[in-house]
Structure formats: structure tokens, C-alpha cells
CSV table of C-alpha atoms in Angstrom, one decimal:
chain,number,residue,atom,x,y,z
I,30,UNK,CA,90.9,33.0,-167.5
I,31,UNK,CA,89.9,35.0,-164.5
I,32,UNK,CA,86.9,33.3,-162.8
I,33,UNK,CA,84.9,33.4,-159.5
I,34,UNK,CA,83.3,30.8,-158.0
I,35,UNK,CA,80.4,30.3,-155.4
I,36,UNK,CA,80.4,26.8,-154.4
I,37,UNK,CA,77.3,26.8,-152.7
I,38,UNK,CA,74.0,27.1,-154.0
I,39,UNK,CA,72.6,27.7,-150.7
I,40,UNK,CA,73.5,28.1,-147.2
I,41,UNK,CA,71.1,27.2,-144.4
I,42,UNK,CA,71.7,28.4,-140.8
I,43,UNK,CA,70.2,29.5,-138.0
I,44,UNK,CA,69.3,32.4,-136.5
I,45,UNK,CA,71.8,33.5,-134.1
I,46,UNK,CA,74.3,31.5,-135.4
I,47,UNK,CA,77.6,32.7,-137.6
I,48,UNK,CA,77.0,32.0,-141.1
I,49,UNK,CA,79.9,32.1,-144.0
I,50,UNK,CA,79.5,32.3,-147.7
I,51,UNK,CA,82.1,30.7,-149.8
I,52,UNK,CA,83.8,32.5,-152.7
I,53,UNK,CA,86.9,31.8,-154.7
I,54,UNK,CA,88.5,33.0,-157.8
I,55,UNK,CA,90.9,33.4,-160.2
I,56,UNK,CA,92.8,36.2,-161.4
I,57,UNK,CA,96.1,37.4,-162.9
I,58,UNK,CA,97.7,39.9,-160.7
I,59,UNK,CA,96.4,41.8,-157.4
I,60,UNK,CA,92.7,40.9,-156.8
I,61,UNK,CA,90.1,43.1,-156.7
I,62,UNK,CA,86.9,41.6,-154.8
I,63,UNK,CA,83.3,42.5,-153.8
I,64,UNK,CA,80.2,41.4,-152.5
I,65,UNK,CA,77.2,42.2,-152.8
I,66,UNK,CA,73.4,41.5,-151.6
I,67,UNK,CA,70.4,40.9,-153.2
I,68,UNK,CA,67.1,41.1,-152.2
I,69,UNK,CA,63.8,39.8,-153.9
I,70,UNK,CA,62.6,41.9,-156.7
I,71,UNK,CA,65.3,44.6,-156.3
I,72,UNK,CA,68.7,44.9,-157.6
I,73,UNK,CA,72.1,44.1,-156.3
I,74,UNK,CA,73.4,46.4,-152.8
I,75,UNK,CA,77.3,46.9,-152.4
I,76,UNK,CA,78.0,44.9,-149.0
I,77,UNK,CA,82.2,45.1,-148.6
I,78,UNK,CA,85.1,45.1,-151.0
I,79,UNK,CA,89.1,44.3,-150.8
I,80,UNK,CA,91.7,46.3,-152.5
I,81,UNK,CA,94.6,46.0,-149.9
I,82,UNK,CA,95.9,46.1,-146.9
I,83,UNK,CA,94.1,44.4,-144.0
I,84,UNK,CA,93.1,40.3,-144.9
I,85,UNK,CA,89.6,41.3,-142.8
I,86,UNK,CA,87.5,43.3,-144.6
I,87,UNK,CA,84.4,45.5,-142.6
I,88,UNK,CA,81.4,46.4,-144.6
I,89,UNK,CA,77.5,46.6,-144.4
I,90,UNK,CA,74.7,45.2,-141.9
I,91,UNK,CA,77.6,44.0,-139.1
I,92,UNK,CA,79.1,41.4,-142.8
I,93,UNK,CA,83.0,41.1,-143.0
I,94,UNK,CA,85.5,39.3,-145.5
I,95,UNK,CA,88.4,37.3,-145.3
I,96,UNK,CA,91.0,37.7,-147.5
I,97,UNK,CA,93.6,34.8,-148.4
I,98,UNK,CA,95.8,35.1,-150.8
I,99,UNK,CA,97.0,31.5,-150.6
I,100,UNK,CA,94.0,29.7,-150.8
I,101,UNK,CA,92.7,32.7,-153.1
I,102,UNK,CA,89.5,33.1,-151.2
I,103,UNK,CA,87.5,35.7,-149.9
I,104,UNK,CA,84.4,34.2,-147.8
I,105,UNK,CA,81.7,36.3,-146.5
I,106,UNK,CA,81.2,36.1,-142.7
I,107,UNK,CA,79.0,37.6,-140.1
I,108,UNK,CA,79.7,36.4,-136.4
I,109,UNK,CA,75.3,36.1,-135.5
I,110,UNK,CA,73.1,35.5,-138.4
I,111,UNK,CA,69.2,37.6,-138.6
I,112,UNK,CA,66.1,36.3,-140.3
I,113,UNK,CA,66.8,39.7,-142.4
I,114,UNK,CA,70.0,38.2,-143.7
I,115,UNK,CA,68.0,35.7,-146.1
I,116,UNK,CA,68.9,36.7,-149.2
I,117,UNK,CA,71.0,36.2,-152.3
I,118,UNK,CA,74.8,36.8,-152.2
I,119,UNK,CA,77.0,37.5,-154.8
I,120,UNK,CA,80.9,37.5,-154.8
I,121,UNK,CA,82.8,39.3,-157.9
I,122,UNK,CA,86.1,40.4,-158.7
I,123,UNK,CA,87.5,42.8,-161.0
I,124,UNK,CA,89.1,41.7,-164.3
I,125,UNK,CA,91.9,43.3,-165.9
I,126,UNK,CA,89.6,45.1,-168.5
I,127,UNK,CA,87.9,46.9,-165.6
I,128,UNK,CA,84.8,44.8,-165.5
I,129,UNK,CA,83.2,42.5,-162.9
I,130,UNK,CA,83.1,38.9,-163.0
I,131,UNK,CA,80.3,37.6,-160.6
I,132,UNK,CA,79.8,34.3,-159.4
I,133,UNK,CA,76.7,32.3,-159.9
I,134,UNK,CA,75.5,33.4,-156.3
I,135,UNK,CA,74.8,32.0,-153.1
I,136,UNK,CA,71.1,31.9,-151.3
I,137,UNK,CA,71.4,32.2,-147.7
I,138,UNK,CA,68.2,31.3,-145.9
I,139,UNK,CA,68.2,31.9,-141.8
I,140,UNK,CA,66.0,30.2,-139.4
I,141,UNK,CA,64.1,31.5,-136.9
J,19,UNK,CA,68.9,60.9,-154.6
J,20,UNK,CA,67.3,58.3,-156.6
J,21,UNK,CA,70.4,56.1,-158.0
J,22,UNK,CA,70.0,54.3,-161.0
J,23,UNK,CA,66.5,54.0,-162.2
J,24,UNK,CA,65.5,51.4,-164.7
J,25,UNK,CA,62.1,52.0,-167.1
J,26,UNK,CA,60.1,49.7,-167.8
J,27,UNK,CA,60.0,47.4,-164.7
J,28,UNK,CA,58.2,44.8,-166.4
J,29,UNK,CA,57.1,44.0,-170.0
J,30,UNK,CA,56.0,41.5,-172.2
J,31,UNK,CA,56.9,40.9,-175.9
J,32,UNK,CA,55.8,38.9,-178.8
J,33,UNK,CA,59.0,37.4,-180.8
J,34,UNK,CA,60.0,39.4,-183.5
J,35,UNK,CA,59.1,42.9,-181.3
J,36,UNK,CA,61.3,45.4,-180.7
J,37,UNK,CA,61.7,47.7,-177.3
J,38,UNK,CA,64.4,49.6,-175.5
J,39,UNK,CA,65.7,49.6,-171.5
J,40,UNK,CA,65.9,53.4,-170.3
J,41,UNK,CA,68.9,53.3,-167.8
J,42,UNK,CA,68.9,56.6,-165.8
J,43,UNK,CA,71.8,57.6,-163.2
J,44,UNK,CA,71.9,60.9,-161.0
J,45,UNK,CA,75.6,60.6,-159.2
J,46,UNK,CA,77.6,61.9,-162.7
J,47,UNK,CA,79.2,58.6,-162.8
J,48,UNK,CA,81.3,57.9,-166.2
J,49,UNK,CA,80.6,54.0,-166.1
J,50,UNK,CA,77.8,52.4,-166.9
J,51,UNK,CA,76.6,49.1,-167.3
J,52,UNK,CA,73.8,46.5,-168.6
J,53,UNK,CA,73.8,43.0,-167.1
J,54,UNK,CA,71.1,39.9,-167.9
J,55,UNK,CA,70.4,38.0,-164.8
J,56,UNK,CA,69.4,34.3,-165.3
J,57,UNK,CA,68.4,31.6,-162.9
J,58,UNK,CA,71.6,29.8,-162.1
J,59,UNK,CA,74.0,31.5,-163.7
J,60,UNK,CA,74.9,35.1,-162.1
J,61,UNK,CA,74.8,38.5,-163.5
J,62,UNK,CA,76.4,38.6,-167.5
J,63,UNK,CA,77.8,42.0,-168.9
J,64,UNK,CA,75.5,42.7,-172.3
J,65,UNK,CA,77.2,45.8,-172.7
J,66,UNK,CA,79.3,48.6,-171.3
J,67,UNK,CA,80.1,52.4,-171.4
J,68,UNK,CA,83.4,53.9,-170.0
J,69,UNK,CA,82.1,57.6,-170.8
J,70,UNK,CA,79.5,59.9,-173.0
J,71,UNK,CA,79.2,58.8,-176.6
J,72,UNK,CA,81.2,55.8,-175.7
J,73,UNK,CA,80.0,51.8,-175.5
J,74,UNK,CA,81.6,48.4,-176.1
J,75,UNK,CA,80.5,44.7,-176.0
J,76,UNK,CA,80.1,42.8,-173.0
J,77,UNK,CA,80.2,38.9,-172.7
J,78,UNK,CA,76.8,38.1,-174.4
J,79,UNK,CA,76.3,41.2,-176.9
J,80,UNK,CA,74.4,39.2,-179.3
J,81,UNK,CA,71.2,40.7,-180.1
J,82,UNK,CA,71.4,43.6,-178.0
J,83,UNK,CA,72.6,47.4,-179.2
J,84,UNK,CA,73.4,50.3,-176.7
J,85,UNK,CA,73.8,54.2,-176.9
J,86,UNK,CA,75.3,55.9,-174.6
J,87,UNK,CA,74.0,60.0,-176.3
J,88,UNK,CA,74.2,61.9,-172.5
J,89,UNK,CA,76.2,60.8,-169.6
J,90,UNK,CA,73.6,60.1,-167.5
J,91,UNK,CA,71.2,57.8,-169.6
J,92,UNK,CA,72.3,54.4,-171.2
J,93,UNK,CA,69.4,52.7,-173.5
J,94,UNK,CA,69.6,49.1,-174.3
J,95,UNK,CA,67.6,48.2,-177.7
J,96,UNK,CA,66.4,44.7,-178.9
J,97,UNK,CA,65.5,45.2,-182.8
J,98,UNK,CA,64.0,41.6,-182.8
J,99,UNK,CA,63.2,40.2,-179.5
J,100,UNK,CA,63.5,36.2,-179.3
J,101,UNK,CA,62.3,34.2,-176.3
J,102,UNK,CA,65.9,33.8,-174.8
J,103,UNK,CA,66.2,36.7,-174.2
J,104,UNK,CA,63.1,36.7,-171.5
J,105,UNK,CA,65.2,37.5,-168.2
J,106,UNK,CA,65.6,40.2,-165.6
J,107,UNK,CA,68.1,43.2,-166.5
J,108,UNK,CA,70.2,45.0,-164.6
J,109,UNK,CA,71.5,48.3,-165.4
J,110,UNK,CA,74.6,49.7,-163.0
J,111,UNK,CA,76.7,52.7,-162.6
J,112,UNK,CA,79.9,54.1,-161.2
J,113,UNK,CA,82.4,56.5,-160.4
J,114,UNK,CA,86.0,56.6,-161.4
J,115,UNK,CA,88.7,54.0,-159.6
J,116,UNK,CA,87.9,51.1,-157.5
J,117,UNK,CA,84.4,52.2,-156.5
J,118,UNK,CA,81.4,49.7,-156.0
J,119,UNK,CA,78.4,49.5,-159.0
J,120,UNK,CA,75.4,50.8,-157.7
J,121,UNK,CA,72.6,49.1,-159.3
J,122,UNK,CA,69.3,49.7,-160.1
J,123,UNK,CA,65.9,47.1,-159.6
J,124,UNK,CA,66.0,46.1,-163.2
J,125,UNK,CA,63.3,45.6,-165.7
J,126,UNK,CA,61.3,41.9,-166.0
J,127,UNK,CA,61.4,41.0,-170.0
J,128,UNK,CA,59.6,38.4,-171.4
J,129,UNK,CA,58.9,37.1,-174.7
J,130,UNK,CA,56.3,35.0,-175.9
């Protein structure tokens, strides 16, 4: 069954600081993966996705994902953590129906 | 532009009530999508819509019916609301091929 998981409710870091967000997942055949962002009281934003090609994906608000086929992961990274980062993060990927599997998501909270 | 727009953003029911979700997109997409978020437990597809005059079930249809009459609305009906099915919903659109949902800032249902 094709699957995605977020093992961490929350991550806690601080401000300044590089944060990662965990995903993994499970899928028959070449992976399609996202992440997205959400903010209280609003709906999920499009952050980044992976289709091919380069392991190190670039997307929104200075956020990139790496890719790993072998460990089949695709962890959200950003190399200085803001306050404004605090949010809910959700990692999905693309079933072979053409629908999106999302994890259970991740709340990242950063410190002044 | 304004995206996907959801109507109501917030209502209350009595059990037994029934309403329907307005899903409204601008950006022509074909897809279209309507997701219940729950605390703990991600995003779940309720229902789905590859095209105009098209719509199939979802993970957790139960309960739930959807029309999909112009391209660029997608209603979601509860003939009998029942308290679990008090959560926040998500509607979401997109375009053809690998291309990121965009969502809209859902609608807060509860039933009492």
C-alpha cells in the first residue's frame, strides 16, 4: 500500500538555527512528492515538489528537499530557521490513481 | 485572482440537517478535490473530480455526495449531518500533469 509518513509530531528549534522535517513513504514505482505549509486558519500553500532529476529540491520561503531513493525519504530543510516558519508541514506523495496521500503532518514551532 | 474559494467558512448544524460546501476555482483547472482535515490525522480525500460532469469516491465517501455541473464549481452535500462529521474541509484544485493543489481556507462544520 502506498503510504507517507511524518514521524514527528512536532519539531522545536530555534531561531536562526537549520531546522528539518522528516518524511518518508511508500510507493510502487517512481515517486512523486510534495510539501506543503499550513498556516492557522487558512488552507494548505504548495512549498516544493520532486519529480526527477536533481536529489535537492529548491522551493518556497528559502525551504529545500532532499531526495533519497534508498532510504526512500524526502525531508524538508531550510539552512536558518524564522519565527514566521512556525507552522504546520505536510509531506505527500502521489499515488498511482493520481491522488495525494498526505502524512499526518508535522508542527514546527521556532524560538525567538 | 482569487484561487479556490470555499462558502461557508464556518457553520453549525443540528444532527439530522442537511447543507452543502460551495467549492469555487478561477484558474480552469480540470481537477478538483474535497478533503476533511481532522486533528491528528492529515488531510482525507471525501471525494474527487477529474473533469466537468465527472466525480468519484475518495477514501472516506461515506455520507457525503458531490456534483461536479460546471468546471469551475464543485459542491459537496451532507443529506443527514451526524456529529463525526464536525471537522474543517478543504476543497483543492489543479491543472493537468504533475502540478501542485492549490487549496482554498476551508469551511469550519460542526454538528451538535
Amino acid at each position: 500500500a502506498q503510504s507517507v509518513a511524518q514521524p514527528e509530531d512536532q519539531v522545536n528549534v530555534a531561531e536562526g538555527n537549520p531546522l528539518t522535517v522528516k518524511c518518508t513513504y511508500s510507493v510502487s514505482g517512481n515517486p512523486y512528492l510534495f510539501w506543503y505549509v499550513q498556516y492557522p486558519n487558512r488552507g494548505l500553500q504548495f512549498l516544493l515538489k520532486y519529480i526527477t532529476g536533481d536529489n535537492l529540491v529548491k522551493g518556497s520561503y528559502g525551504f529545500e528537499a532532499e531526495f533519497n531513493k534508498s532510504q526512500t525519504s524526502f525531508h524538508l530543510k531550510k539552512p536558518s530557521a524564522l519565527v514566521s516558519d512556525s507552522a504546520l508541514y505536510f509531506c505527500a506523495v502521489r499515488d498511482n490513481t493520481d491522488k495525494l496521500i498526505f502524512g499526518t503532518g508535522t508542527r514546527l514551532q521556532v524560538f525567538p | 485572482n482569487a484561487g479556490v474559494t470555499q462558502t461557508p467558512k464556518f457553520r453549525v448544524l443540528k444532527t439530522g440537517q442537511s447543507m452543502t460546501l460551495l467549492c469555487a476555482q478561477d484558474m480552469n483547472h480540470e481537477y478538483m478535490y474535497w478533503y476533511r482535515q481532522d486533528p491528528g490525522m492529515g488531510l482525507r480525500l471525501i471525494h474527487y473530480s477529474v473533469g466537468e460532469g465527472t466525480t468519484a469516491k475518495g477514501e472516506v465517501p461515506d455520507g457525503y455526495n458531490v456534483s461536479r455541473l460546471k468546471k469551475q464549481n464543485f459542491l459537496l452535500g451532507l443529506e443527514s449531518a451526524a456529529p463525526s462529521q464536525t471537522s474543517v474541509y478543504f476543497c483543492a484544485s489543479r491543472d493537468k500533469g504533475v502540478r501542485p493543489q492549490h487549496f482554498g481556507d476551508g469551511t469550519r462544520l460542526s454538528i451538535l
